[in-house]
PDB file of C-alpha atoms in Angstrom:
ATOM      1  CA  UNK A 827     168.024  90.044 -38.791  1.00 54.00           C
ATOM      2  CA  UNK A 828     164.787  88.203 -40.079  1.00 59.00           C
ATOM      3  CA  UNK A 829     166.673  87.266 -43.317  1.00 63.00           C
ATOM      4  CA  UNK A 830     169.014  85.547 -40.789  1.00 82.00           C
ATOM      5  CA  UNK A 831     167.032  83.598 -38.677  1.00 87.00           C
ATOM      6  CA  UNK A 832     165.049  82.671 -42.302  1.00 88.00           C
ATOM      7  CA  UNK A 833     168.548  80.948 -43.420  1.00 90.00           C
ATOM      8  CA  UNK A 834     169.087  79.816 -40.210  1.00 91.00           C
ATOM      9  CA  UNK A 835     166.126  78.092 -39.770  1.00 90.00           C
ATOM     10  CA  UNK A 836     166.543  77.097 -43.132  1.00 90.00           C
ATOM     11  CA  UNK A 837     169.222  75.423 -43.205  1.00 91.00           C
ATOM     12  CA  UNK A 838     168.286  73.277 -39.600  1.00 90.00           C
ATOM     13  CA  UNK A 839     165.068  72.063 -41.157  1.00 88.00           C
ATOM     14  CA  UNK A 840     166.424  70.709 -44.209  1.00 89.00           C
ATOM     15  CA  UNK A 841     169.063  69.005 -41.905  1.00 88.00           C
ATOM     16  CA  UNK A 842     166.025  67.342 -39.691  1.00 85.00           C
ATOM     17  CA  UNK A 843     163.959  66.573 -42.778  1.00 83.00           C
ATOM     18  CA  UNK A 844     166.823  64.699 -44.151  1.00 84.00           C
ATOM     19  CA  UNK A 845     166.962  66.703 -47.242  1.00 86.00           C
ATOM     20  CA  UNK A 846     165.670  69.862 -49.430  1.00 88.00           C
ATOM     21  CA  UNK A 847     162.639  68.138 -50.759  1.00 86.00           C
ATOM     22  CA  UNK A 848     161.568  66.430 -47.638  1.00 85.00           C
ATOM     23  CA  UNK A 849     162.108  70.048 -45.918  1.00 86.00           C
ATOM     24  CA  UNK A 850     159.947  72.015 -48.979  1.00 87.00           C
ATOM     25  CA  UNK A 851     156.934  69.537 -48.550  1.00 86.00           C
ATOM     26  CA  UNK A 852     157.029  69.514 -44.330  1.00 81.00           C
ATOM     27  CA  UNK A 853     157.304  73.152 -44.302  1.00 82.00           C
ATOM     28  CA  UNK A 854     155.559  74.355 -46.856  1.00 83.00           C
ATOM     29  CA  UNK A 855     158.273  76.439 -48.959  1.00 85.00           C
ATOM     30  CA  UNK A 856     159.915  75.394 -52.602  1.00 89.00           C
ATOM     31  CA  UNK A 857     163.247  73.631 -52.367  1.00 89.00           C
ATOM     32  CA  UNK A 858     164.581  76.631 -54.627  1.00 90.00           C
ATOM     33  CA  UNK A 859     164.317  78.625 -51.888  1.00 90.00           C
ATOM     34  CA  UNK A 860     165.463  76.519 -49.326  1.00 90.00           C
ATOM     35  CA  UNK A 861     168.632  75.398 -51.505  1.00 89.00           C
ATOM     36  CA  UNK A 862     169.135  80.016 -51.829  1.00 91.00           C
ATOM     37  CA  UNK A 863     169.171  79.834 -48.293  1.00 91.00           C
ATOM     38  CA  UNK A 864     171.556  77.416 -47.153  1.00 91.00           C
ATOM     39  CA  UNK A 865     173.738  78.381 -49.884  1.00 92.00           C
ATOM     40  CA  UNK A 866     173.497  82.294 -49.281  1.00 91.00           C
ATOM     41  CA  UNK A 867     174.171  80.796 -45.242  1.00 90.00           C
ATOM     42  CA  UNK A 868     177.265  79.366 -46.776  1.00 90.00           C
ATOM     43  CA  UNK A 869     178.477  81.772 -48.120  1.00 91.00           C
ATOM     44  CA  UNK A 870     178.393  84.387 -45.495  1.00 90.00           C
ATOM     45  CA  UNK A 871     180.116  82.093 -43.331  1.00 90.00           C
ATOM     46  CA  UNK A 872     182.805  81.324 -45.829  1.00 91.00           C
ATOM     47  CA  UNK A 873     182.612  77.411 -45.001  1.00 91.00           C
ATOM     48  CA  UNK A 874     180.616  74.635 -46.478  1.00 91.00           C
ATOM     49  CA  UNK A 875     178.066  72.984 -43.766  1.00 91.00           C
ATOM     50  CA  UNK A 876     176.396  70.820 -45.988  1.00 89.00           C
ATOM     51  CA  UNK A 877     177.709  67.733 -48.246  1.00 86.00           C
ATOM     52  CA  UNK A 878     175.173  67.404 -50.973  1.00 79.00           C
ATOM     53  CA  UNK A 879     174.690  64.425 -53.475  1.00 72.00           C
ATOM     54  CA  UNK A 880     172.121  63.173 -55.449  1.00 64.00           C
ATOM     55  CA  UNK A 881     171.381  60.190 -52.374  1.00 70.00           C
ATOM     56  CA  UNK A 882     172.748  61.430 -49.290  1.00 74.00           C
ATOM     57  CA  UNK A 883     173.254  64.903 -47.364  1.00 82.00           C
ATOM     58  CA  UNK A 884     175.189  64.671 -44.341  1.00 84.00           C
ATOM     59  CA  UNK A 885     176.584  68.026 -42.140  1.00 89.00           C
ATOM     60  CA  UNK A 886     180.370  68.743 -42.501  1.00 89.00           C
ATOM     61  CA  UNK A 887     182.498  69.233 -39.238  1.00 90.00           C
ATOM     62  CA  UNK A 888     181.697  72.877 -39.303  1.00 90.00           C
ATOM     63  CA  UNK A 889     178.300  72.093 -40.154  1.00 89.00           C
ATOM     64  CA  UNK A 890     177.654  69.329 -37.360  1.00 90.00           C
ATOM     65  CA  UNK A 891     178.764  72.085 -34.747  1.00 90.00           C
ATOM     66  CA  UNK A 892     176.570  74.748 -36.386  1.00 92.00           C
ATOM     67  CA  UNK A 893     173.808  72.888 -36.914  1.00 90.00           C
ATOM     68  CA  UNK A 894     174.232  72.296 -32.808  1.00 88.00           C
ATOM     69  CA  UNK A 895     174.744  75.822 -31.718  1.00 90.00           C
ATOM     70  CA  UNK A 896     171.629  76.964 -34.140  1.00 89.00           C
ATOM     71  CA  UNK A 897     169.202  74.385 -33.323  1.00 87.00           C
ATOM     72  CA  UNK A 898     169.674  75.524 -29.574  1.00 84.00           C
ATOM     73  CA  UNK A 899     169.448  79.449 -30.547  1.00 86.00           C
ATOM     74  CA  UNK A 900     165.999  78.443 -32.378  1.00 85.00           C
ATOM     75  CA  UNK A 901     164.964  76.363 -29.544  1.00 78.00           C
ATOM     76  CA  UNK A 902     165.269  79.131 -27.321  1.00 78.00           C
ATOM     77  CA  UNK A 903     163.600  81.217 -29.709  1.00 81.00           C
ATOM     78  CA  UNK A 904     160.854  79.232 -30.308  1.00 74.00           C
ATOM     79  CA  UNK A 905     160.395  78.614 -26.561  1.00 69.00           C
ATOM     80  CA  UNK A 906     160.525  82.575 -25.709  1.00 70.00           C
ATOM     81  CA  UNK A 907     157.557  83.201 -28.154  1.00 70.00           C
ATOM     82  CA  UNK A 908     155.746  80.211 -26.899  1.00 64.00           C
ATOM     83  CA  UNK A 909     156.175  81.950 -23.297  1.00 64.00           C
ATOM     84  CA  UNK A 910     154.374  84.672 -24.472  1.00 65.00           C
ATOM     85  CA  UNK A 911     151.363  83.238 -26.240  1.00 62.00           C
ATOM     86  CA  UNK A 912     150.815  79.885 -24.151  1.00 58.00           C
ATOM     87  CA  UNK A 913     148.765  81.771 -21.645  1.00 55.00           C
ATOM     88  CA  UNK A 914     146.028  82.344 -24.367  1.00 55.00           C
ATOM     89  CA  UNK A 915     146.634  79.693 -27.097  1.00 66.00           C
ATOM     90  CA  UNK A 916     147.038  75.672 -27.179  1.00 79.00           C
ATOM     91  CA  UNK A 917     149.747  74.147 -27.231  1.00 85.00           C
ATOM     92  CA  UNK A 918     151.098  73.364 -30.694  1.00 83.00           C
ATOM     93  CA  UNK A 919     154.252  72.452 -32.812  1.00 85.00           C
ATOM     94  CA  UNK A 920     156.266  69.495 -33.104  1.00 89.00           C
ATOM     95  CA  UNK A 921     157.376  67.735 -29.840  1.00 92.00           C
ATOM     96  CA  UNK A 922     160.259  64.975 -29.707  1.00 92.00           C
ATOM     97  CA  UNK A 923     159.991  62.486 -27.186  1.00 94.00           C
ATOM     98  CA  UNK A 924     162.081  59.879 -26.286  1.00 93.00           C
ATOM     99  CA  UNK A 925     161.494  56.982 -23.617  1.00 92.00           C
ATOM    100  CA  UNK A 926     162.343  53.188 -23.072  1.00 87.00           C
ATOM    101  CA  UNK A 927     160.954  50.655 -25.798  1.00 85.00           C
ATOM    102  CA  UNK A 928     159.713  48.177 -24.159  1.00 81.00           C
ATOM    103  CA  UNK A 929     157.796  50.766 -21.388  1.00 85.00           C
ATOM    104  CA  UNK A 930     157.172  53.078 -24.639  1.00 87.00           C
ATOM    105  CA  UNK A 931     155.311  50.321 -26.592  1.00 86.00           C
ATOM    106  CA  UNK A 932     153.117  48.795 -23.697  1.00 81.00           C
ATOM    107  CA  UNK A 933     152.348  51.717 -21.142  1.00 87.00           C
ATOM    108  CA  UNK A 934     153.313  55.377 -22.789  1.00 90.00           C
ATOM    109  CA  UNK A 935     152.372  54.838 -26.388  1.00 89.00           C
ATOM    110  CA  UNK A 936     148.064  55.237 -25.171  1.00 89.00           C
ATOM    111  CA  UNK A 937     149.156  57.742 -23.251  1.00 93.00           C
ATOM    112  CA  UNK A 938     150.611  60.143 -24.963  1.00 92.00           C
ATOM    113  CA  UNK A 939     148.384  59.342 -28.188  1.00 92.00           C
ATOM    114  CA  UNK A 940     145.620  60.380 -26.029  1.00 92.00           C
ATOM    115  CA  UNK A 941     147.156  63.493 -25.598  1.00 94.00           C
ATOM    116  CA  UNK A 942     147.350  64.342 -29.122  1.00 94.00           C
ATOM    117  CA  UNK A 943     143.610  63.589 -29.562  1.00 94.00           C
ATOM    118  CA  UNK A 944     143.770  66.579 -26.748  1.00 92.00           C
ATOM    119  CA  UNK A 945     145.779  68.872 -28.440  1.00 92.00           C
ATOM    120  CA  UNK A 946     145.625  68.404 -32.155  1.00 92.00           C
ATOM    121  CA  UNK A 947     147.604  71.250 -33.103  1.00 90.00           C
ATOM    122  CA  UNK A 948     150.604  69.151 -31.431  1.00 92.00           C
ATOM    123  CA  UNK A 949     152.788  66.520 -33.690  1.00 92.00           C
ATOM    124  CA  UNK A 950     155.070  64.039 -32.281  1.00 92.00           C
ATOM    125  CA  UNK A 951     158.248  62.528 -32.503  1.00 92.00           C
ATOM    126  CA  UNK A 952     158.246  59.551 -30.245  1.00 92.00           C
ATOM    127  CA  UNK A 953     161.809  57.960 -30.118  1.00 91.00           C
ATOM    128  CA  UNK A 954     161.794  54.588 -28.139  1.00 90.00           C
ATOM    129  CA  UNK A 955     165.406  53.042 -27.996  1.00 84.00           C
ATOM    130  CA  UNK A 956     166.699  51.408 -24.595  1.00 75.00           C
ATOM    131  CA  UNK A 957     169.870  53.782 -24.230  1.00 76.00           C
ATOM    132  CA  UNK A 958     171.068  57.016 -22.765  1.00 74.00           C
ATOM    133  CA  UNK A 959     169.758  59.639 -24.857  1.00 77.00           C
ATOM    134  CA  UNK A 960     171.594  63.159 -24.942  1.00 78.00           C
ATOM    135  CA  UNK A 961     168.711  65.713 -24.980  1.00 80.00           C
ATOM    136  CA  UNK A 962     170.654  68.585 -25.681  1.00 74.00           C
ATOM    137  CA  UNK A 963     172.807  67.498 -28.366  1.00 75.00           C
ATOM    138  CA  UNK A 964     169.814  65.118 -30.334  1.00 80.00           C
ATOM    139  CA  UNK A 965     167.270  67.868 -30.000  1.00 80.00           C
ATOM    140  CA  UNK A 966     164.518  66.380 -27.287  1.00 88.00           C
ATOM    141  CA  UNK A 967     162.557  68.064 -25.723  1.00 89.00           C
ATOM    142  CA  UNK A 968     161.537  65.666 -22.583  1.00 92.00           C
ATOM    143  CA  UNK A 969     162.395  61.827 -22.193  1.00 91.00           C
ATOM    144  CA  UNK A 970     161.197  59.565 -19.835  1.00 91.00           C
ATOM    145  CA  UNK A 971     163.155  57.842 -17.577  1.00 86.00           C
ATOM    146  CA  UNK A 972     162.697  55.262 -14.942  1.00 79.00           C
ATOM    147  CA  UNK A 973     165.571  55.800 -12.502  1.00 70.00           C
ATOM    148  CA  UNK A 974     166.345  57.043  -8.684  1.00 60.00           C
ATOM    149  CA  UNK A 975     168.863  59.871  -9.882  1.00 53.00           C
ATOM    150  CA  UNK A 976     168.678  63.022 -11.960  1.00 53.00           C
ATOM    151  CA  UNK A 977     171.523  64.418 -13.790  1.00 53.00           C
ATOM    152  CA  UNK A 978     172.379  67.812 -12.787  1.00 57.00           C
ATOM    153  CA  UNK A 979     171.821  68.818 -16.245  1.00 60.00           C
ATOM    154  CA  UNK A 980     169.094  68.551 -16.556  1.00 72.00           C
ATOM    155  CA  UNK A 981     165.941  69.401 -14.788  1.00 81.00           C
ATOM    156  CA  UNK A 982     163.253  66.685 -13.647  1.00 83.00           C
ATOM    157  CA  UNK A 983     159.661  66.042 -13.041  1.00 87.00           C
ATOM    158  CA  UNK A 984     158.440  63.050 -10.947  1.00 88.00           C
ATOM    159  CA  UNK A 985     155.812  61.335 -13.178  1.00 91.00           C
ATOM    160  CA  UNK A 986     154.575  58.426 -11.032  1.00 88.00           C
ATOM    161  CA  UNK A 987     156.053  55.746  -8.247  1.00 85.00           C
ATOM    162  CA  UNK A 988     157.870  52.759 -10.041  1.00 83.00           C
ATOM    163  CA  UNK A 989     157.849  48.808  -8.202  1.00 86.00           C
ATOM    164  CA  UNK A 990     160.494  46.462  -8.890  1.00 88.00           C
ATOM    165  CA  UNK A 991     159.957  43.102  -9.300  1.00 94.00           C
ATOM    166  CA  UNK A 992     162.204  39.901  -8.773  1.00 96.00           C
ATOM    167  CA  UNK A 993     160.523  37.147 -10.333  1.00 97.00           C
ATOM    168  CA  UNK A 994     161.299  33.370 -11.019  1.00 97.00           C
ATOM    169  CA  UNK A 995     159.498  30.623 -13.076  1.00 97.00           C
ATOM    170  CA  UNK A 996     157.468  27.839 -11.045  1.00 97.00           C
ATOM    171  CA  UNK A 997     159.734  25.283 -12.539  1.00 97.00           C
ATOM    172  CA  UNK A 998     162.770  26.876 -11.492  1.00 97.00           C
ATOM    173  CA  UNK A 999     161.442  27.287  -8.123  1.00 97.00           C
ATOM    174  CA  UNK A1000     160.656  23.578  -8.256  1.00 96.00           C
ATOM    175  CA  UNK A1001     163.981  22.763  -8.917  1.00 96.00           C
ATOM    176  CA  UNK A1002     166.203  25.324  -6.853  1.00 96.00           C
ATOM    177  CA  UNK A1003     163.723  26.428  -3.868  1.00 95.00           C
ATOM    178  CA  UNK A1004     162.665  29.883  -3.478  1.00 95.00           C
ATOM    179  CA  UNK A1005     165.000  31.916  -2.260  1.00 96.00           C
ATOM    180  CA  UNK A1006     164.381  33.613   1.260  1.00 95.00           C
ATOM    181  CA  UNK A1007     167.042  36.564   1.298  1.00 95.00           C
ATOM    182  CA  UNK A1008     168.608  38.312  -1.050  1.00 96.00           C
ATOM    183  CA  UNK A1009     172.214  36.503  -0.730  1.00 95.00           C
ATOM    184  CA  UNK A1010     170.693  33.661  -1.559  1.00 96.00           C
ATOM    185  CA  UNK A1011     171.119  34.675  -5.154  1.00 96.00           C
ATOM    186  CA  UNK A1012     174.509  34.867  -5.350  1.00 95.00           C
ATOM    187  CA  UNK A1013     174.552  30.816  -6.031  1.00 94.00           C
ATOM    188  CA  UNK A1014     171.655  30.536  -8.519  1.00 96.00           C
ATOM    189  CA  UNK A1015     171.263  31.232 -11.523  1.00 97.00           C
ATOM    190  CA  UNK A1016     170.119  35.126 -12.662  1.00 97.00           C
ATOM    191  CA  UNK A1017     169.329  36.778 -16.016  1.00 97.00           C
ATOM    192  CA  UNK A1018     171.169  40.084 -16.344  1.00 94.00           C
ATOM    193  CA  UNK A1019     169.427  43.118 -17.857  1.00 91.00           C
ATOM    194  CA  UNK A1020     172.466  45.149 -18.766  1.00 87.00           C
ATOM    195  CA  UNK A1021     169.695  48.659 -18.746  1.00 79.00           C
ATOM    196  CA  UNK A1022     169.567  48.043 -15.259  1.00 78.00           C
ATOM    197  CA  UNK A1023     171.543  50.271 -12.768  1.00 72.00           C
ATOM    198  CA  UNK A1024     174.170  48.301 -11.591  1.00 76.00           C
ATOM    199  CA  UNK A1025     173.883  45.094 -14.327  1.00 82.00           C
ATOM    200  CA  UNK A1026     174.941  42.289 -12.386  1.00 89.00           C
ATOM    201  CA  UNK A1027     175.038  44.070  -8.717  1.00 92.00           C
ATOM    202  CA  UNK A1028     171.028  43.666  -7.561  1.00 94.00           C
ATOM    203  CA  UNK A1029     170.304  46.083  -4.813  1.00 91.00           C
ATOM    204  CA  UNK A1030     167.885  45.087  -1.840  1.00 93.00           C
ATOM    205  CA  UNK A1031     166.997  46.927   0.989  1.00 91.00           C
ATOM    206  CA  UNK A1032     167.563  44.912   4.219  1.00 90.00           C
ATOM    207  CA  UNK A1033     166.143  46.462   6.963  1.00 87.00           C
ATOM    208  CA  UNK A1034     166.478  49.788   6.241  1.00 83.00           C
ATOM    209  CA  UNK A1035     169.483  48.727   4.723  1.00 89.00           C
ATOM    210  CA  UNK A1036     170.720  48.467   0.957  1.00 88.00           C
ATOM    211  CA  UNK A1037     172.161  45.468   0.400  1.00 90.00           C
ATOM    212  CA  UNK A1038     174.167  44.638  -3.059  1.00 93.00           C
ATOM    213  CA  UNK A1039     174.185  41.381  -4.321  1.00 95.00           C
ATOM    214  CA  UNK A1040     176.463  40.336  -7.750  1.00 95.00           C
ATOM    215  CA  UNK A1041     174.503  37.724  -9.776  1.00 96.00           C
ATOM    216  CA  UNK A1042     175.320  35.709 -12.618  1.00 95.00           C
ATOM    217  CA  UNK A1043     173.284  33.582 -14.889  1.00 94.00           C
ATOM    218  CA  UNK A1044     173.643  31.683 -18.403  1.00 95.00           C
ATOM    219  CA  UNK A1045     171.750  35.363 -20.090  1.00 94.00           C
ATOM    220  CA  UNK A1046     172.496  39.077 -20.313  1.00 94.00           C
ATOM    221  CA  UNK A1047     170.247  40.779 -22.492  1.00 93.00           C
ATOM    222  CA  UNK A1048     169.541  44.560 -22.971  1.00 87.00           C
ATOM    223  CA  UNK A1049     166.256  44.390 -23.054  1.00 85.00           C
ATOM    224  CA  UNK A1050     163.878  44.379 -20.061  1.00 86.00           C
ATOM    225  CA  UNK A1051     161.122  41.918 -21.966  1.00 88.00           C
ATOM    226  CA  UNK A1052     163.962  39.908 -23.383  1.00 92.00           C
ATOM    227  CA  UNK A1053     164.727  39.213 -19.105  1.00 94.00           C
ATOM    228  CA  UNK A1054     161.165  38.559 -18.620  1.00 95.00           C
ATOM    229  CA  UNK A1055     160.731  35.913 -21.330  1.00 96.00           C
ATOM    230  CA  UNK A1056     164.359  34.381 -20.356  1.00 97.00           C
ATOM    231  CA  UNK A1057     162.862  33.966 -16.717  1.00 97.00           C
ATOM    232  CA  UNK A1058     159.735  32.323 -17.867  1.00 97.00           C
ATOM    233  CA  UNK A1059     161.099  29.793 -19.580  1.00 97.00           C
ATOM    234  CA  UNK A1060     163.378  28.873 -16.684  1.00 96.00           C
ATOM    235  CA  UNK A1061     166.380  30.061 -17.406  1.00 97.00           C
ATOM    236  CA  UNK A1062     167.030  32.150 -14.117  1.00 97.00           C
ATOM    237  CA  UNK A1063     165.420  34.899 -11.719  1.00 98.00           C
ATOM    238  CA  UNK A1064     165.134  38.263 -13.304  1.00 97.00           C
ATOM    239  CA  UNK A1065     164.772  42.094 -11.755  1.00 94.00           C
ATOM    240  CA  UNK A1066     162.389  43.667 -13.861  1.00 90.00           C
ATOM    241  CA  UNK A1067     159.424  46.525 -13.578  1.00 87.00           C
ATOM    242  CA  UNK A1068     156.502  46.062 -12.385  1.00 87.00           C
ATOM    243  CA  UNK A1069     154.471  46.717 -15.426  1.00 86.00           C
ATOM    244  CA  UNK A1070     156.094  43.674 -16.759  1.00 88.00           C
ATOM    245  CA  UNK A1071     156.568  41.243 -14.116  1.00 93.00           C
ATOM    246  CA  UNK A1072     152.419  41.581 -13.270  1.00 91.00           C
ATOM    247  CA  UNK A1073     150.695  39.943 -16.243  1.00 92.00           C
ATOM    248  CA  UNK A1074     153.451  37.046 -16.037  1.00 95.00           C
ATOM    249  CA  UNK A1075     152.701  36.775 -12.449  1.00 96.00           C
ATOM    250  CA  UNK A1076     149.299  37.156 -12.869  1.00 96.00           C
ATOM    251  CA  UNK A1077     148.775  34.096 -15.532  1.00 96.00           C
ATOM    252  CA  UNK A1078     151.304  32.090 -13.297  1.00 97.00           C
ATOM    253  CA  UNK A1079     154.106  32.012 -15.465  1.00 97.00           C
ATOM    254  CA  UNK A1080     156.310  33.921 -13.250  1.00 97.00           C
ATOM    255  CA  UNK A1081     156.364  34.296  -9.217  1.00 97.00           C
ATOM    256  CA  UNK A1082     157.223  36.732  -7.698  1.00 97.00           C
ATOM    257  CA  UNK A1083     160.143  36.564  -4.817  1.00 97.00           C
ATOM    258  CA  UNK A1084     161.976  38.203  -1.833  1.00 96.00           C
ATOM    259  CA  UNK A1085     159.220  40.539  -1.824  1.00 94.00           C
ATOM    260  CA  UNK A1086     159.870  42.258   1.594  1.00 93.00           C
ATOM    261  CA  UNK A1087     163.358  42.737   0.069  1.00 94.00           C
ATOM    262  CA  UNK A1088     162.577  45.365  -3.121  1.00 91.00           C
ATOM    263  CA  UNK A1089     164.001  48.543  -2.840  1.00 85.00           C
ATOM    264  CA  UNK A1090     161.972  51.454  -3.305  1.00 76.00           C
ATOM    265  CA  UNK A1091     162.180  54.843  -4.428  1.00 66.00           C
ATOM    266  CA  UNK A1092     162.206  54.234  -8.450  1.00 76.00           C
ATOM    267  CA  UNK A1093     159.981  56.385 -10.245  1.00 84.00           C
ATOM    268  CA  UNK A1094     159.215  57.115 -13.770  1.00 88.00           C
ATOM    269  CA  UNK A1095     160.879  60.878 -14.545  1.00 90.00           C
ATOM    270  CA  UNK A1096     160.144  63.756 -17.030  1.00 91.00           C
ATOM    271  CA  UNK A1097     163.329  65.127 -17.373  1.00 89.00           C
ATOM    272  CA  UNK A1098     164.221  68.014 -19.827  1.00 85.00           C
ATOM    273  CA  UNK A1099     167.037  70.509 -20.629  1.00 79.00           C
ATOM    274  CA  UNK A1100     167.760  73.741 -17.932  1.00 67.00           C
ATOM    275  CA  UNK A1101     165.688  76.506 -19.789  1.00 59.00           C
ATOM    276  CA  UNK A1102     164.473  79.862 -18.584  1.00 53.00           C
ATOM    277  CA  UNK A1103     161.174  79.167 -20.737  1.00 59.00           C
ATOM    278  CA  UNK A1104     159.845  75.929 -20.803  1.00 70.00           C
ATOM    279  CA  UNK A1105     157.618  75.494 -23.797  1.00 75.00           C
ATOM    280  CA  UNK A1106     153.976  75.223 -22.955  1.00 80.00           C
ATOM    281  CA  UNK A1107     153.638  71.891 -24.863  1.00 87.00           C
ATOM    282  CA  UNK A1108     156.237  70.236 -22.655  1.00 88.00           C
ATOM    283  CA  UNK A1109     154.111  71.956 -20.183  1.00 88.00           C
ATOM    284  CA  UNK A1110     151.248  70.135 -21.176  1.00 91.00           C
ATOM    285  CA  UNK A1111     152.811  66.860 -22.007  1.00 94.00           C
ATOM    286  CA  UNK A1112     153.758  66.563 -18.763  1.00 92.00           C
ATOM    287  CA  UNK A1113     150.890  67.759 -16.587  1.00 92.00           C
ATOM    288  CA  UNK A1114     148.978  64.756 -18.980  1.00 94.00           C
ATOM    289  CA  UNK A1115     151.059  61.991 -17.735  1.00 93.00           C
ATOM    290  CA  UNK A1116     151.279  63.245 -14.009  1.00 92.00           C
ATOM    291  CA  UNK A1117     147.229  63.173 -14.204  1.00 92.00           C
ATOM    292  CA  UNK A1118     146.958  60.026 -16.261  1.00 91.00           C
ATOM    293  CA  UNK A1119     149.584  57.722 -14.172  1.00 88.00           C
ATOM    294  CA  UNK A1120     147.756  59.492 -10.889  1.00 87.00           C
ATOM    295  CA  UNK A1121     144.673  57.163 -11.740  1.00 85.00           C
ATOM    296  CA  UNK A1122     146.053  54.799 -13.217  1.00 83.00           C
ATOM    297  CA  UNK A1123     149.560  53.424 -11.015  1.00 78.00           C
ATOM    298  CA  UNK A1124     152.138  51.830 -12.490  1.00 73.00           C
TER     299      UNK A1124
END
């Protein structure tokens, strides 16, 4: 069984190293005896998982669907004996992250660096892309999320309380007037973030009321920064988070509107995959951002 789990393991690090030699110096074995395992792997299966050339190594279709199934069964693994010693021992071992660019680069990245300087024996893989990420299928361990749902999935952690922001440019206030309720938008001119719940369809909350309100505008962008800079330079009102809209509004290039109008309940979410042990440096991770954003809000 322990000559299994070797090949096993074997063969899912060389996949997430990107090859034998990248695998060999990560993990501290030769890439002889990485190449013995896949291969012996291979053979007791009777199917070929890997494609092998001298540039590229990519998974076959049995592979891709091994690789899936064996990452989780090591996950698991990993996370049962991590059960066992986290009462007594630091967290450790490598812990994949994923979270929104633009929030990533300005508020997490400090963050979570910090926490490394706390636990040393941690290393991280910090993805920052602005799209849906499938946790259980790419391997992640806990993303952040800035959203009023959770999927069923999955299981989530409330990190911190999120504020909205509408926001036009003095100039285009100037020119248009500022508008006084949230209808008002539906004639001027908006900059769509297409990350947005909803894209074009703002939500308000009118008196204890949501209110939805289709926009257009001469910009749809995916990219919540890319909204913020479209808005400064006059080019229509933009929905954004607070953490962005509040050094624009405070150096007056952006001003706020329909404040009384925002919708609440957004908040910044650790969410991670069902499991019966949670590894303690998820554990950790977390607890460090629900202490950190605690003193310091959003």
């Amino acid at each position: 069984m322990t000559q299994d789990l070797a090949r096993i393991r074997a063969f899912v690090q060389v996949f997430d190293s990107g090859g034998f030699s990248a695998a060999a110096r990560q993990h501290g074995r030769s890439k002889a005896l990485l190449s013995k395992y896949v291969t012996d792997l291979e053979n007791y299966l009777g199917v070929r998982l890997m494609n092998r050339t001298t540039r590229k190594l990519g998974l076959t279709e049995a592979g891709e669907v091994y690789y899936r199934e064996a990452s989780a069964l090591l996950q698991q693994l990993d996370d049962l004996d991590a059960s066992i010693t986290d009462q007594t021992s630091e967290p450790r071992g490598l812990l994949r992250v994923s979270a929104p660019r633009n929030f990533g680069e300005r508020t997490l990245a400090p963050v979570i660096f910090g926490f490394l300087t706390k636990y040393p024996k941690v290393s991280l893989d910090l993805r920052l892309e602005d799209r849906y990420v499938d946790l259980v299928d790419e391997g992640i361990d806990v993303a952040l999320r800035i959203s009023t749902l959770a999927d069923s999935s999955l299981i989530a952690r409330k990190i911190a309380d999120m504020q909205i922001v509408a926001a036009g440019s003095p100039a285009l206030l100037e020119r248009l007037g500022t508008p006084r309720h949230p209808e008002d938008l539906r004639t001027m001119p908006c900059v769509i973030d297409t990350n947005l719940q909803g894209q074009s369809n703002w939500r308000f909350n009118d008196n204890g009321k949501t209110v939805s309100v289709p926009v257009t505008g001469p910009v749809r962008v995916n990219s919540p920064l890319a909204a913020r800079q479209a808005a400064v330079e006059g080019l229509g009102f933009a929905v954004m988070p607070s953490y962005l809209a509040d050094p624009a509004i405070a150096d007056g290039s952006l001003v706020a509107i329909l404040e009384d109008f925002m919708p609440t309940g957004q908040t910044l979410q650790a969410v991670y995959p069902h499991r019966r042990h949670l590894a303690g440096k998820v554990r950790a991770l977390i607890d460090h951002l629900v202490d950190w954003f605690s003193a310091h809000p959003i």
